[in-house]
Short mmCIF file of C-alpha atoms in Angstrom, two decimals:
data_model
loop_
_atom_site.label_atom_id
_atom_site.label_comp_id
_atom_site.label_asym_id
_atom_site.label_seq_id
_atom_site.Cartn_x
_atom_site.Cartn_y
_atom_site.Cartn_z
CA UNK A 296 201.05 197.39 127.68
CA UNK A 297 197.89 195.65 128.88
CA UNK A 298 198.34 194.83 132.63
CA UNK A 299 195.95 192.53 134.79
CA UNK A 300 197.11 192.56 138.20
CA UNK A 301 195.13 190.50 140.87
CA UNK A 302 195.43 190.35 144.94
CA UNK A 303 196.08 189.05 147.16
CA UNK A 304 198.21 185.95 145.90
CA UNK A 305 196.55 183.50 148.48
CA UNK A 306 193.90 183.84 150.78
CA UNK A 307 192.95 181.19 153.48
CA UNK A 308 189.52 181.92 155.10
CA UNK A 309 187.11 179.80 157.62
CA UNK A 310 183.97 178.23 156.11
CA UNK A 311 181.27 180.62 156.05
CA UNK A 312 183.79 183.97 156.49
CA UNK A 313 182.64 186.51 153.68
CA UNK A 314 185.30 188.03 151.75
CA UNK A 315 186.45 189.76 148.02
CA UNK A 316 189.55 189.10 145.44
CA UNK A 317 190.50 191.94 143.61
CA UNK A 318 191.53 192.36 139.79
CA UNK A 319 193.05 195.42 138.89
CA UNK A 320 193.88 196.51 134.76
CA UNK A 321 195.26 198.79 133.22
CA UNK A 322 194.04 198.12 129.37
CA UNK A 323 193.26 200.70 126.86
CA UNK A 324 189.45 200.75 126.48
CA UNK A 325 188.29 197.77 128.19
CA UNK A 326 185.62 195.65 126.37
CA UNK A 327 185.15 193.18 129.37
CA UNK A 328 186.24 191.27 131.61
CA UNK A 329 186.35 187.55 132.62
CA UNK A 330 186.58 185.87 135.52
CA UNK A 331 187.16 181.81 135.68
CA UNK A 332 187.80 179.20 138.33
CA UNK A 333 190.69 176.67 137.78
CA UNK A 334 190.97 173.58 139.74
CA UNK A 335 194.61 172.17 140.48
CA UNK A 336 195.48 169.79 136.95
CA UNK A 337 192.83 171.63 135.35
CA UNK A 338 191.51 174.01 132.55
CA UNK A 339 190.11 177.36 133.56
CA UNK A 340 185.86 177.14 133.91
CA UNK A 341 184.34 180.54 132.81
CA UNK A 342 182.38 182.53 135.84
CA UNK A 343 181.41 185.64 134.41
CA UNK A 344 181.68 188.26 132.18
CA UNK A 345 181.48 191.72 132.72
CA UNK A 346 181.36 194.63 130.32
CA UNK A 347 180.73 198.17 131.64
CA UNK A 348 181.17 199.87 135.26
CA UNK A 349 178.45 199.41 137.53
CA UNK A 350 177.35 195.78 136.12
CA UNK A 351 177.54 192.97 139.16
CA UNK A 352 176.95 189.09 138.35
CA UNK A 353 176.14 186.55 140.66
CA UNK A 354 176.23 182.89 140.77
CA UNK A 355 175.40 181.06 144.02
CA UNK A 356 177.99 182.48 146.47
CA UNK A 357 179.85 184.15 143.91
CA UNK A 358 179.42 187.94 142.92
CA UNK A 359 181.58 190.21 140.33
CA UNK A 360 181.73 193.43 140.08
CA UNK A 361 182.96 196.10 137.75
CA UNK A 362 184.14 199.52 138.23
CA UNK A 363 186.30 201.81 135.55
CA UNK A 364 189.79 200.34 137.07
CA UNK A 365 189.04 197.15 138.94
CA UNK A 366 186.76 194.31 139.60
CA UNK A 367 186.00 192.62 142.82
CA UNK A 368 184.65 188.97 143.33
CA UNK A 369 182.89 188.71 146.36
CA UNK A 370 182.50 185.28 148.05
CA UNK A 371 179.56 185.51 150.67
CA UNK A 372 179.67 182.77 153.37
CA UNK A 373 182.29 179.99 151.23
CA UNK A 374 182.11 176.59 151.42
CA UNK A 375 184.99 173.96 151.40
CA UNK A 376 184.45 173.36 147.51
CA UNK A 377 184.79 176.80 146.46
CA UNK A 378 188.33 176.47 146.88
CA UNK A 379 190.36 176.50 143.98
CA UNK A 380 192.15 179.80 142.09
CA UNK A 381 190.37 182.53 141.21
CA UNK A 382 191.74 184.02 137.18
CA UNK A 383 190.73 187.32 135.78
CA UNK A 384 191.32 187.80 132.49
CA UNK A 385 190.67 190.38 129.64
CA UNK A 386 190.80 190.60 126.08
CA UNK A 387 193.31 191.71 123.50
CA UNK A 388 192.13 193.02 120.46
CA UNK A 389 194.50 193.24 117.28
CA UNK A 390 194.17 195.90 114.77
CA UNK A 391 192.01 194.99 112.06
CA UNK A 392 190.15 192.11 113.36
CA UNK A 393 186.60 192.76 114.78
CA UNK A 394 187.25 190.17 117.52
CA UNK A 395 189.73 189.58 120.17
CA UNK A 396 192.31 187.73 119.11
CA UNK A 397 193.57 186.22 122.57
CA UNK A 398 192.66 187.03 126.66
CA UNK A 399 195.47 187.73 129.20
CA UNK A 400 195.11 186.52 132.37
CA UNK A 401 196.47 187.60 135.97
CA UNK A 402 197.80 185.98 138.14
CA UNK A 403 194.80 183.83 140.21
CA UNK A 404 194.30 183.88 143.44
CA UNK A 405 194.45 180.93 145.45
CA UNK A 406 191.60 180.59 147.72
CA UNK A 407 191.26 178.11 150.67
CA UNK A 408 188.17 177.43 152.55
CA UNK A 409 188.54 175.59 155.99
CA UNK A 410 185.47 173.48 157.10
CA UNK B 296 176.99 170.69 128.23
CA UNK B 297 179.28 170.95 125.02
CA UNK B 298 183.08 170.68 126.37
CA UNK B 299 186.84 170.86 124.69
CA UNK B 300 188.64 167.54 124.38
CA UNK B 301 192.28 167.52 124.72
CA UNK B 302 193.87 164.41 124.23
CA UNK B 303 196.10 162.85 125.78
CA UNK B 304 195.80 163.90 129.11
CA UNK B 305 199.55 163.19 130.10
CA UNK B 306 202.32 162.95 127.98
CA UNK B 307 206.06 161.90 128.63
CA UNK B 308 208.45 162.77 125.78
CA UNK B 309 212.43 162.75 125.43
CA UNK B 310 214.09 166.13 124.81
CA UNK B 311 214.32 166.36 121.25
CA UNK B 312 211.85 164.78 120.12
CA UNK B 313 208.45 165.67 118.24
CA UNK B 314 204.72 166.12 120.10
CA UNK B 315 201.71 166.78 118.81
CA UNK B 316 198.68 167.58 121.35
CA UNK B 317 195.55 166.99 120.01
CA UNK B 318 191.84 169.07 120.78
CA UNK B 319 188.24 168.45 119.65
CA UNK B 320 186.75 172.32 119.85
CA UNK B 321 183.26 172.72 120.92
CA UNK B 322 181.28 172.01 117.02
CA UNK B 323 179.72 175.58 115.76
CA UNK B 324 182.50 177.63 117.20
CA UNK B 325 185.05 179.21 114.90
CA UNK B 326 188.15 180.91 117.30
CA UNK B 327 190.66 178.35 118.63
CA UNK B 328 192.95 179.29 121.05
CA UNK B 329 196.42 177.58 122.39
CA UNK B 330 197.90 178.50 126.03
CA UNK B 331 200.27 176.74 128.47
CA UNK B 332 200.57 177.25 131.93
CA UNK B 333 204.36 176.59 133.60
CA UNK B 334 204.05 174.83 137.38
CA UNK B 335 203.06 177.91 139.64
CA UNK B 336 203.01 180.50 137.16
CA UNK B 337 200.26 182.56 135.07
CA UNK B 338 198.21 180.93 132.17
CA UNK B 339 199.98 182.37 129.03
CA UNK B 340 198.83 182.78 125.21
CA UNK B 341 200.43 180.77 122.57
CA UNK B 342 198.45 181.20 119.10
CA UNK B 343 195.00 181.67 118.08
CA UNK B 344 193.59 180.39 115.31
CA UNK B 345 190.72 181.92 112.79
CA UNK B 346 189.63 180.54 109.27
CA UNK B 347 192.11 178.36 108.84
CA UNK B 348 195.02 180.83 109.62
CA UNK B 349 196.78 182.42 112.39
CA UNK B 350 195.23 185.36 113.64
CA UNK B 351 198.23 186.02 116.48
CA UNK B 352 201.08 184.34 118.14
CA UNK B 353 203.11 185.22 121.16
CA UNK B 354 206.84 185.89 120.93
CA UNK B 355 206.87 182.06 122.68
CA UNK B 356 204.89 180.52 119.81
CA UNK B 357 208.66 180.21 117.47
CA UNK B 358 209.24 178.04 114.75
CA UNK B 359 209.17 175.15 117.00
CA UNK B 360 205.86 175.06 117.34
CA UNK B 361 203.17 174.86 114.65
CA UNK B 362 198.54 174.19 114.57
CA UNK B 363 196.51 172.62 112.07
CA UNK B 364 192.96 172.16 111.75
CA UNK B 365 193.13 168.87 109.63
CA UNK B 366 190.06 168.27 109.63
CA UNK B 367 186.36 169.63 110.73
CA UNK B 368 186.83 168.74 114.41
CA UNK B 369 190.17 168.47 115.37
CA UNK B 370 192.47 171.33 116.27
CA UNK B 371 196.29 170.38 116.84
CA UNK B 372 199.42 171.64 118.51
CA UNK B 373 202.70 170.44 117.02
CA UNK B 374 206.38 170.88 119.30
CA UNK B 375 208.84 169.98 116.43
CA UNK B 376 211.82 169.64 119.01
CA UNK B 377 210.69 169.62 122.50
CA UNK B 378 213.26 171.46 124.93
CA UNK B 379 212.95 170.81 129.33
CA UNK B 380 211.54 174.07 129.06
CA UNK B 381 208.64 173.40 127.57
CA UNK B 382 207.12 171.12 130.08
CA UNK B 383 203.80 172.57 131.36
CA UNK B 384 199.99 172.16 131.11
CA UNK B 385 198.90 173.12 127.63
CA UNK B 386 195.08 173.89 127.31
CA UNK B 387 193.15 174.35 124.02
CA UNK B 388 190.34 176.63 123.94
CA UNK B 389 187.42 177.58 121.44
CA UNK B 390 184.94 180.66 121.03
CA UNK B 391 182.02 181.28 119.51
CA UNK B 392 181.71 183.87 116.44
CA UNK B 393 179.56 187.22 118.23
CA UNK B 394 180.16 186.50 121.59
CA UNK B 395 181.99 188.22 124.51
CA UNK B 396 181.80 184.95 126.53
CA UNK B 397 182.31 181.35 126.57
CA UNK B 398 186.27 180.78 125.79
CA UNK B 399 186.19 177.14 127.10
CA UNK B 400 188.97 175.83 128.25
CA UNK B 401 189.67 172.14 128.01
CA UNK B 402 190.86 170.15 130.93
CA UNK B 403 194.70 170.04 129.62
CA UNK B 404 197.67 168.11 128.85
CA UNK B 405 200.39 167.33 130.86
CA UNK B 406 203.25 167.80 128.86
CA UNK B 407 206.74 166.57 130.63
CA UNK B 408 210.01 166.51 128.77
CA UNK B 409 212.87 164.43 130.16
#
């Protein structure tokens, strides 16, 4: 069964402290991954996507990366307002339909910057 | 930037009785999407919805629950007999046809049963 696993469940940093969320997966011939924000009472806000091993995306202090098991995002000095939780997500395809039918998510990671 | 409606934001119902949560989908996409997300736990797939039909449902999408596309725009999500259980944040979420990205999310309802 598709698994995305992500760590760790919480992580409280200072502002400005560098530091990288994991996503780990174990799905049958990945065709990319996703990685949203979600503010608390909120919807998740797409990041990135990533596709093959090797690819990195950035976006202000945010980078992803990809590698054949896992994917890092890698916050370089945070701010205050880059806290929220962190959701990886893949997708599901079902037989017989070109598209993916539905992403799973992991868990999140809750990140906490301290000014 | 185009964005999901979800309507209402908040919703208090009695056990027992009938919701229906209501979503605008982003105009040229085609994939709809329904997930909840229980206080504290993960965001989980409900249904998703493709030319008019269900293309997959999770073993928590029973008979209770039920989506329509009534019309060109909206995109609904009915709870025939609402249990405690199924108090949570439900988000809608549409995709265009061809791509790998953009699922957007909308901002949610609130759905509490007492």
């Amino acid at each position: 069964e598709d698994q995305v696993t992500q760590s760790p469940e919480a992580l409280r940093l200072q502002e400005g402290e560098s530091s990288s969320l994991n996503c780990s997966y174990t799905v049958s011939g990945l065709r990319g991954l996703f990685w949203y924000r979600q503010d608390p009472g909120k919807g998740p806000e797409f990041l990135f996507t990533l596709y093959s091993a090797g690819e990195e995306k950035e976006k202000e202090r945010l980078k992803a990366t990809l590698t054949k098991k896992e994917s890092f995002l890698h916050i370089t000095a945070p701010k205050p307002e880059d806290s929220a939780t962190y959701l990886c997500a893949v997708p599901r395809f079902t037989p017989g339909y070109s598209s993916a039918s539905k992403i799973i998510f992991g868990s999140g990671t809750r990140l906490s910057i301290r000014p | 930037e185009p964005e999901v409606t979800q309507t209402p934001s908040h919703q208090v119902t009695q056990m027992g009785q009938e919701v229906i949560l209501r979503c605008v989908p982003i105009s040229n996409h085609l994939y709809f999407y329904w997930y909840r997300q229980i206080l504290g736990q993960k965001v989980e797939f409900l249904v998703s919805f493709y030319n008019n039909e269900i293309s997959e449902k999770s073993e928590i999408f029973d008979d209770q629950f039920s989506v329509e596309r009534p019309d060109g725009s909206n995109f609904t999500l009915k709870i025939r007999s609402t249990k405690l259980e199924d108090s949570a944040m439900y988000f809608c979420a549409s995709r265009a046809p061809g791509t790998g990205d953009g699922y957007t999310f909308g901002s949610g309802t609130r759905l509490t049963v007492v």
